[in-house]
Amino acid sequence: MFDAQWIFQILPDLLSALMVNVQITVFGYLIALVVGLLIAMARRVPFFGAVLHAVTEFIRTTPLIVQAVFVFLLTPAFISPLTVGIVVIGVHYSAYTAEVYRSGIEGVAKGQWEAARALSLPARRTWGAIVLPQAIRKVIPALGNYLIATFKDTPLLIAIGVGEVLTVARQIGSASFRVVEVYTIVGFLFLLVTIPSAIILRRLERRYAAV
């Protein structure tokens, strides 16, 4: 049986910790969007692109939790686990968003590139006015899916001591011996974030994604 009074007592601590997960997701995802786009654009440079491809494949094929622990152990003590977690999450998912951007860029018709070259448009103009507006619209659904995936992976940062919701839940469960109840509440809290996010992303997909 769930004790409603006890749940209301621990709920503020869990909600406060959940905001840490949201913070990690927002900043990590922004890093992933920016770095992933830069990687996708740089991969069109022949030799440099091959190196970046190897690096992104390495990141994608190694577990996030291993990357987090490895980077944390090499990071100076004055850098907080939260900062390490945000950077690791961002870089990890940049390897995925880079592939998403790449597919969108390759989906732009070759005639568009040829027309830009024929008009002697500078690279900045070609990317900013012709290629990226078309490419990004096509990949909005995939990018949105990685936002939710980023949020669901934030509890893995418990391995480096980030005070997110799973860390607090484990502490509460250990102190109260009510592990099932506290983890059930955490599950519902995650649903309260992911379900509305999924609904919003579907609406954005219908509005902005290319048909």
PDB file of C-alpha atoms in Angstrom:
ATOM      1  CA  MET A   1       0.000   0.000   0.000  1.00  0.00           C
ATOM      2  CA  PHE A   2       1.209   3.488  -0.868  1.00  0.00           C
ATOM      3  CA  ASP A   3       1.275   5.995   1.957  1.00  0.00           C
ATOM      4  CA  ALA A   4      -0.006   9.260   0.501  1.00  0.00           C
ATOM      5  CA  GLN A   5       1.333  11.329   3.392  1.00  0.00           C
ATOM      6  CA  TRP A   6       4.823   9.887   3.004  1.00  0.00           C
ATOM      7  CA  ILE A   7       4.709  10.447  -0.758  1.00  0.00           C
ATOM      8  CA  PHE A   8       3.883  14.135  -0.279  1.00  0.00           C
ATOM      9  CA  GLN A   9       6.767  14.404   2.154  1.00  0.00           C
ATOM     10  CA  ILE A  10       9.366  13.128  -0.312  1.00  0.00           C
ATOM     11  CA  LEU A  11       7.824  14.639  -3.440  1.00  0.00           C
ATOM     12  CA  PRO A  12       9.506  18.086  -3.112  1.00  0.00           C
ATOM     13  CA  ASP A  13      12.948  16.469  -2.949  1.00  0.00           C
ATOM     14  CA  LEU A  14      12.204  14.302  -5.977  1.00  0.00           C
ATOM     15  CA  LEU A  15      10.816  17.220  -7.982  1.00  0.00           C
ATOM     16  CA  SER A  16      13.856  19.336  -7.131  1.00  0.00           C
ATOM     17  CA  ALA A  17      16.122  16.518  -8.289  1.00  0.00           C
ATOM     18  CA  LEU A  18      14.025  16.054 -11.435  1.00  0.00           C
ATOM     19  CA  MET A  19      14.807  19.646 -12.365  1.00  0.00           C
ATOM     20  CA  VAL A  20      18.464  18.623 -12.445  1.00  0.00           C
ATOM     21  CA  ASN A  21      17.568  15.988 -15.045  1.00  0.00           C
ATOM     22  CA  VAL A  22      15.714  18.620 -17.048  1.00  0.00           C
ATOM     23  CA  GLN A  23      18.671  21.002 -16.787  1.00  0.00           C
ATOM     24  CA  ILE A  24      21.066  18.326 -18.022  1.00  0.00           C
ATOM     25  CA  THR A  25      18.710  17.512 -20.880  1.00  0.00           C
ATOM     26  CA  VAL A  26      18.264  21.099 -22.040  1.00  0.00           C
ATOM     27  CA  PHE A  27      21.922  22.096 -21.983  1.00  0.00           C
ATOM     28  CA  GLY A  28      23.176  18.724 -23.183  1.00  0.00           C
ATOM     29  CA  TYR A  29      20.709  18.703 -26.055  1.00  0.00           C
ATOM     30  CA  LEU A  30      21.698  22.219 -27.107  1.00  0.00           C
ATOM     31  CA  ILE A  31      25.317  21.076 -27.218  1.00  0.00           C
ATOM     32  CA  ALA A  32      24.291  18.055 -29.266  1.00  0.00           C
ATOM     33  CA  LEU A  33      22.380  20.191 -31.767  1.00  0.00           C
ATOM     34  CA  VAL A  34      25.210  22.663 -32.316  1.00  0.00           C
ATOM     35  CA  VAL A  35      28.141  20.233 -32.274  1.00  0.00           C
ATOM     36  CA  GLY A  36      26.242  17.688 -34.356  1.00  0.00           C
ATOM     37  CA  LEU A  37      25.530  20.289 -37.032  1.00  0.00           C
ATOM     38  CA  LEU A  38      29.172  21.372 -37.138  1.00  0.00           C
ATOM     39  CA  ILE A  39      30.277  17.749 -37.456  1.00  0.00           C
ATOM     40  CA  ALA A  40      27.805  17.073 -40.252  1.00  0.00           C
ATOM     41  CA  MET A  41      29.010  20.101 -42.194  1.00  0.00           C
ATOM     42  CA  ALA A  42      32.699  19.336 -41.584  1.00  0.00           C
ATOM     43  CA  ARG A  43      32.269  15.764 -42.769  1.00  0.00           C
ATOM     44  CA  ARG A  44      31.943  17.035 -46.318  1.00  0.00           C
ATOM     45  CA  VAL A  45      35.650  17.892 -46.189  1.00  0.00           C
ATOM     46  CA  PRO A  46      37.340  14.729 -47.612  1.00  0.00           C
ATOM     47  CA  PHE A  47      40.120  13.808 -45.159  1.00  0.00           C
ATOM     48  CA  PHE A  48      38.767  15.668 -42.145  1.00  0.00           C
ATOM     49  CA  GLY A  49      35.383  14.083 -42.741  1.00  0.00           C
ATOM     50  CA  ALA A  50      36.836  10.582 -42.556  1.00  0.00           C
ATOM     51  CA  VAL A  51      38.466  11.359 -39.204  1.00  0.00           C
ATOM     52  CA  LEU A  52      35.237  12.792 -37.812  1.00  0.00           C
ATOM     53  CA  HIS A  53      33.331   9.758 -39.036  1.00  0.00           C
ATOM     54  CA  ALA A  54      35.684   7.464 -37.120  1.00  0.00           C
ATOM     55  CA  VAL A  55      35.339   9.567 -33.960  1.00  0.00           C
ATOM     56  CA  THR A  56      31.541   9.682 -34.100  1.00  0.00           C
ATOM     57  CA  GLU A  57      31.332   5.951 -34.716  1.00  0.00           C
ATOM     58  CA  PHE A  58      33.513   5.354 -31.661  1.00  0.00           C
ATOM     59  CA  ILE A  59      31.242   7.549 -29.545  1.00  0.00           C
ATOM     60  CA  ARG A  60      28.086   5.889 -30.826  1.00  0.00           C
ATOM     61  CA  THR A  61      29.369   2.357 -30.240  1.00  0.00           C
ATOM     62  CA  THR A  62      30.567   2.842 -26.650  1.00  0.00           C
ATOM     63  CA  PRO A  63      28.164   3.064 -23.680  1.00  0.00           C
ATOM     64  CA  LEU A  64      27.293   6.493 -22.357  1.00  0.00           C
ATOM     65  CA  ILE A  65      27.897   5.441 -18.764  1.00  0.00           C
ATOM     66  CA  VAL A  66      31.447   4.307 -19.627  1.00  0.00           C
ATOM     67  CA  GLN A  67      32.151   7.614 -21.350  1.00  0.00           C
ATOM     68  CA  ALA A  68      30.807   9.545 -18.356  1.00  0.00           C
ATOM     69  CA  VAL A  69      32.948   7.670 -15.833  1.00  0.00           C
ATOM     70  CA  PHE A  70      36.057   7.878 -18.021  1.00  0.00           C
ATOM     71  CA  VAL A  71      35.751  11.631 -18.579  1.00  0.00           C
ATOM     72  CA  PHE A  72      34.886  12.243 -14.931  1.00  0.00           C
ATOM     73  CA  LEU A  73      38.011  10.429 -13.756  1.00  0.00           C
ATOM     74  CA  LEU A  74      40.176  12.555 -16.070  1.00  0.00           C
ATOM     75  CA  THR A  75      38.505  15.839 -15.180  1.00  0.00           C
ATOM     76  CA  PRO A  76      40.064  18.227 -12.625  1.00  0.00           C
ATOM     77  CA  ALA A  77      38.385  18.161  -9.206  1.00  0.00           C
ATOM     78  CA  PHE A  78      37.171  21.779  -9.448  1.00  0.00           C
ATOM     79  CA  ILE A  79      34.796  20.864 -12.292  1.00  0.00           C
ATOM     80  CA  SER A  80      31.484  19.645 -10.900  1.00  0.00           C
ATOM     81  CA  PRO A  81      29.947  16.273 -11.823  1.00  0.00           C
ATOM     82  CA  LEU A  82      26.945  18.170 -13.192  1.00  0.00           C
ATOM     83  CA  THR A  83      29.121  20.053 -15.685  1.00  0.00           C
ATOM     84  CA  VAL A  84      30.865  16.847 -16.706  1.00  0.00           C
ATOM     85  CA  GLY A  85      27.514  15.144 -17.157  1.00  0.00           C
ATOM     86  CA  ILE A  86      26.130  17.911 -19.363  1.00  0.00           C
ATOM     87  CA  VAL A  87      29.207  17.918 -21.600  1.00  0.00           C
ATOM     88  CA  VAL A  88      29.331  14.123 -21.875  1.00  0.00           C
ATOM     89  CA  ILE A  89      25.616  13.899 -22.676  1.00  0.00           C
ATOM     90  CA  GLY A  90      25.972  16.676 -25.257  1.00  0.00           C
ATOM     91  CA  VAL A  91      28.995  15.181 -26.994  1.00  0.00           C
ATOM     92  CA  HIS A  92      27.521  11.685 -26.906  1.00  0.00           C
ATOM     93  CA  TYR A  93      24.305  12.727 -28.591  1.00  0.00           C
ATOM     94  CA  SER A  94      26.110  15.020 -31.023  1.00  0.00           C
ATOM     95  CA  ALA A  95      27.357  11.822 -32.665  1.00  0.00           C
ATOM     96  CA  TYR A  96      23.725  10.866 -33.283  1.00  0.00           C
ATOM     97  CA  THR A  97      22.463  14.292 -34.308  1.00  0.00           C
ATOM     98  CA  ALA A  98      25.394  14.554 -36.727  1.00  0.00           C
ATOM     99  CA  GLU A  99      24.091  11.501 -38.568  1.00  0.00           C
ATOM    100  CA  VAL A 100      20.603  12.966 -38.589  1.00  0.00           C
ATOM    101  CA  TYR A 101      21.852  16.252 -40.027  1.00  0.00           C
ATOM    102  CA  ARG A 102      23.981  14.356 -42.542  1.00  0.00           C
ATOM    103  CA  SER A 103      20.956  12.490 -43.870  1.00  0.00           C
ATOM    104  CA  GLY A 104      19.073  15.756 -44.226  1.00  0.00           C
ATOM    105  CA  ILE A 105      21.981  17.465 -45.991  1.00  0.00           C
ATOM    106  CA  GLU A 106      22.395  14.557 -48.386  1.00  0.00           C
ATOM    107  CA  GLY A 107      18.675  14.751 -49.086  1.00  0.00           C
ATOM    108  CA  VAL A 108      19.058  18.204 -50.604  1.00  0.00           C
ATOM    109  CA  ALA A 109      18.982  17.852 -54.374  1.00  0.00           C
ATOM    110  CA  LYS A 110      22.336  18.096 -56.142  1.00  0.00           C
ATOM    111  CA  GLY A 111      20.827  20.708 -58.419  1.00  0.00           C
ATOM    112  CA  GLN A 112      20.604  23.058 -55.447  1.00  0.00           C
ATOM    113  CA  TRP A 113      24.359  22.801 -54.862  1.00  0.00           C
ATOM    114  CA  GLU A 114      25.082  23.197 -58.571  1.00  0.00           C
ATOM    115  CA  ALA A 115      22.860  26.259 -58.806  1.00  0.00           C
ATOM    116  CA  ALA A 116      24.653  27.838 -55.832  1.00  0.00           C
ATOM    117  CA  ARG A 117      28.037  27.220 -57.472  1.00  0.00           C
ATOM    118  CA  ALA A 118      26.778  28.563 -60.792  1.00  0.00           C
ATOM    119  CA  LEU A 119      25.698  31.768 -59.056  1.00  0.00           C
ATOM    120  CA  SER A 120      29.089  31.962 -57.276  1.00  0.00           C
ATOM    121  CA  LEU A 121      27.400  32.119 -53.884  1.00  0.00           C
ATOM    122  CA  PRO A 122      29.780  32.067 -50.903  1.00  0.00           C
ATOM    123  CA  ALA A 123      29.760  28.979 -48.684  1.00  0.00           C
ATOM    124  CA  ARG A 124      28.012  30.790 -45.842  1.00  0.00           C
ATOM    125  CA  ARG A 125      25.208  31.869 -48.129  1.00  0.00           C
ATOM    126  CA  THR A 126      24.891  28.403 -49.665  1.00  0.00           C
ATOM    127  CA  TRP A 127      24.632  26.694 -46.278  1.00  0.00           C
ATOM    128  CA  GLY A 128      22.537  29.332 -44.522  1.00  0.00           C
ATOM    129  CA  ALA A 129      20.032  30.199 -47.231  1.00  0.00           C
ATOM    130  CA  ILE A 130      19.776  27.059 -49.359  1.00  0.00           C
ATOM    131  CA  VAL A 131      20.995  23.831 -47.778  1.00  0.00           C
ATOM    132  CA  LEU A 132      20.286  24.016 -44.041  1.00  0.00           C
ATOM    133  CA  PRO A 133      16.707  25.374 -44.237  1.00  0.00           C
ATOM    134  CA  GLN A 134      15.758  22.404 -46.400  1.00  0.00           C
ATOM    135  CA  ALA A 135      17.815  19.826 -44.537  1.00  0.00           C
ATOM    136  CA  ILE A 136      16.697  20.725 -41.017  1.00  0.00           C
ATOM    137  CA  ARG A 137      13.002  20.655 -41.893  1.00  0.00           C
ATOM    138  CA  LYS A 138      13.397  17.084 -43.058  1.00  0.00           C
ATOM    139  CA  VAL A 139      15.047  15.860 -39.862  1.00  0.00           C
ATOM    140  CA  ILE A 140      12.917  17.581 -37.208  1.00  0.00           C
ATOM    141  CA  PRO A 141      11.165  14.303 -36.212  1.00  0.00           C
ATOM    142  CA  ALA A 142      14.456  12.458 -35.675  1.00  0.00           C
ATOM    143  CA  LEU A 143      15.979  15.342 -33.747  1.00  0.00           C
ATOM    144  CA  GLY A 144      12.920  15.443 -31.512  1.00  0.00           C
ATOM    145  CA  ASN A 145      13.230  11.762 -30.733  1.00  0.00           C
ATOM    146  CA  TYR A 146      16.779  12.316 -29.507  1.00  0.00           C
ATOM    147  CA  LEU A 147      15.570  15.004 -27.126  1.00  0.00           C
ATOM    148  CA  ILE A 148      13.433  12.441 -25.323  1.00  0.00           C
ATOM    149  CA  ALA A 149      16.228   9.867 -25.490  1.00  0.00           C
ATOM    150  CA  THR A 150      18.593  12.389 -23.899  1.00  0.00           C
ATOM    151  CA  PHE A 151      16.208  12.928 -20.998  1.00  0.00           C
ATOM    152  CA  LYS A 152      15.774   9.195 -20.439  1.00  0.00           C
ATOM    153  CA  ASP A 153      19.550   8.694 -20.334  1.00  0.00           C
ATOM    154  CA  THR A 154      20.219  11.343 -17.692  1.00  0.00           C
ATOM    155  CA  PRO A 155      19.826   8.850 -14.783  1.00  0.00           C
ATOM    156  CA  LEU A 156      22.987   7.116 -16.016  1.00  0.00           C
ATOM    157  CA  LEU A 157      24.909  10.044 -14.556  1.00  0.00           C
ATOM    158  CA  ILE A 158      24.277   8.538 -11.137  1.00  0.00           C
ATOM    159  CA  ALA A 159      27.556   6.735 -11.842  1.00  0.00           C
ATOM    160  CA  ILE A 160      29.522   9.974 -11.433  1.00  0.00           C
ATOM    161  CA  GLY A 161      27.568  11.336  -8.479  1.00  0.00           C
ATOM    162  CA  VAL A 162      25.265  13.830 -10.169  1.00  0.00           C
ATOM    163  CA  GLY A 163      22.431  14.684  -7.783  1.00  0.00           C
ATOM    164  CA  GLU A 164      19.640  13.861 -10.211  1.00  0.00           C
ATOM    165  CA  VAL A 165      16.320  12.215  -9.404  1.00  0.00           C
ATOM    166  CA  LEU A 166      17.546   8.614  -9.421  1.00  0.00           C
ATOM    167  CA  THR A 167      20.344   9.484  -7.004  1.00  0.00           C
ATOM    168  CA  VAL A 168      17.889  11.101  -4.592  1.00  0.00           C
ATOM    169  CA  ALA A 169      15.451   8.200  -5.013  1.00  0.00           C
ATOM    170  CA  ARG A 170      18.162   5.708  -4.098  1.00  0.00           C
ATOM    171  CA  GLN A 171      19.038   7.717  -1.000  1.00  0.00           C
ATOM    172  CA  ILE A 172      15.402   7.937   0.081  1.00  0.00           C
ATOM    173  CA  GLY A 173      14.832   4.249  -0.602  1.00  0.00           C
ATOM    174  CA  SER A 174      17.896   3.229   1.375  1.00  0.00           C
ATOM    175  CA  ALA A 175      16.884   5.370   4.354  1.00  0.00           C
ATOM    176  CA  SER A 176      13.202   4.392   4.404  1.00  0.00           C
ATOM    177  CA  PHE A 177      13.379   0.806   3.061  1.00  0.00           C
ATOM    178  CA  ARG A 178      10.512   1.702   0.722  1.00  0.00           C
ATOM    179  CA  VAL A 179      12.330   1.179  -2.543  1.00  0.00           C
ATOM    180  CA  VAL A 180       9.376   0.044  -4.658  1.00  0.00           C
ATOM    181  CA  GLU A 181       7.285   3.057  -3.767  1.00  0.00           C
ATOM    182  CA  VAL A 182       9.973   5.650  -4.385  1.00  0.00           C
ATOM    183  CA  TYR A 183      11.040   4.172  -7.717  1.00  0.00           C
ATOM    184  CA  THR A 184       7.412   3.954  -8.815  1.00  0.00           C
ATOM    185  CA  ILE A 185       7.035   7.663  -8.113  1.00  0.00           C
ATOM    186  CA  VAL A 186      10.191   8.370 -10.119  1.00  0.00           C
ATOM    187  CA  GLY A 187       8.725   6.414 -13.029  1.00  0.00           C
ATOM    188  CA  PHE A 188       5.571   8.523 -12.952  1.00  0.00           C
ATOM    189  CA  LEU A 189       7.624  11.716 -12.779  1.00  0.00           C
ATOM    190  CA  PHE A 190       9.496  10.690 -15.915  1.00  0.00           C
ATOM    191  CA  LEU A 191       6.198  10.019 -17.659  1.00  0.00           C
ATOM    192  CA  LEU A 192       4.971  13.481 -16.664  1.00  0.00           C
ATOM    193  CA  VAL A 193       7.888  14.930 -18.617  1.00  0.00           C
ATOM    194  CA  THR A 194       8.187  12.559 -21.572  1.00  0.00           C
ATOM    195  CA  ILE A 195       4.513  12.281 -22.537  1.00  0.00           C
ATOM    196  CA  PRO A 196       3.863  16.047 -22.898  1.00  0.00           C
ATOM    197  CA  SER A 197       7.234  16.381 -24.649  1.00  0.00           C
ATOM    198  CA  ALA A 198       6.263  13.686 -27.146  1.00  0.00           C
ATOM    199  CA  ILE A 199       2.939  15.409 -27.829  1.00  0.00           C
ATOM    200  CA  ILE A 200       4.641  18.766 -28.433  1.00  0.00           C
ATOM    201  CA  LEU A 201       7.227  17.167 -30.715  1.00  0.00           C
ATOM    202  CA  ARG A 202       4.520  15.486 -32.781  1.00  0.00           C
ATOM    203  CA  ARG A 203       2.828  18.850 -33.264  1.00  0.00           C
ATOM    204  CA  LEU A 204       6.112  20.438 -34.327  1.00  0.00           C
ATOM    205  CA  GLU A 205       6.660  17.547 -36.703  1.00  0.00           C
ATOM    206  CA  ARG A 206       3.299  18.091 -38.371  1.00  0.00           C
ATOM    207  CA  ARG A 207       3.856  21.824 -38.607  1.00  0.00           C
ATOM    208  CA  TYR A 208       7.461  22.111 -39.737  1.00  0.00           C
ATOM    209  CA  ALA A 209       8.642  18.783 -41.106  1.00  0.00           C
ATOM    210  CA  ALA A 210       8.680  18.385 -44.871  1.00  0.00           C
ATOM    211  CA  VAL A 211       5.894  16.301 -46.302  1.00  0.00           C
TER     212      VAL A 211
END
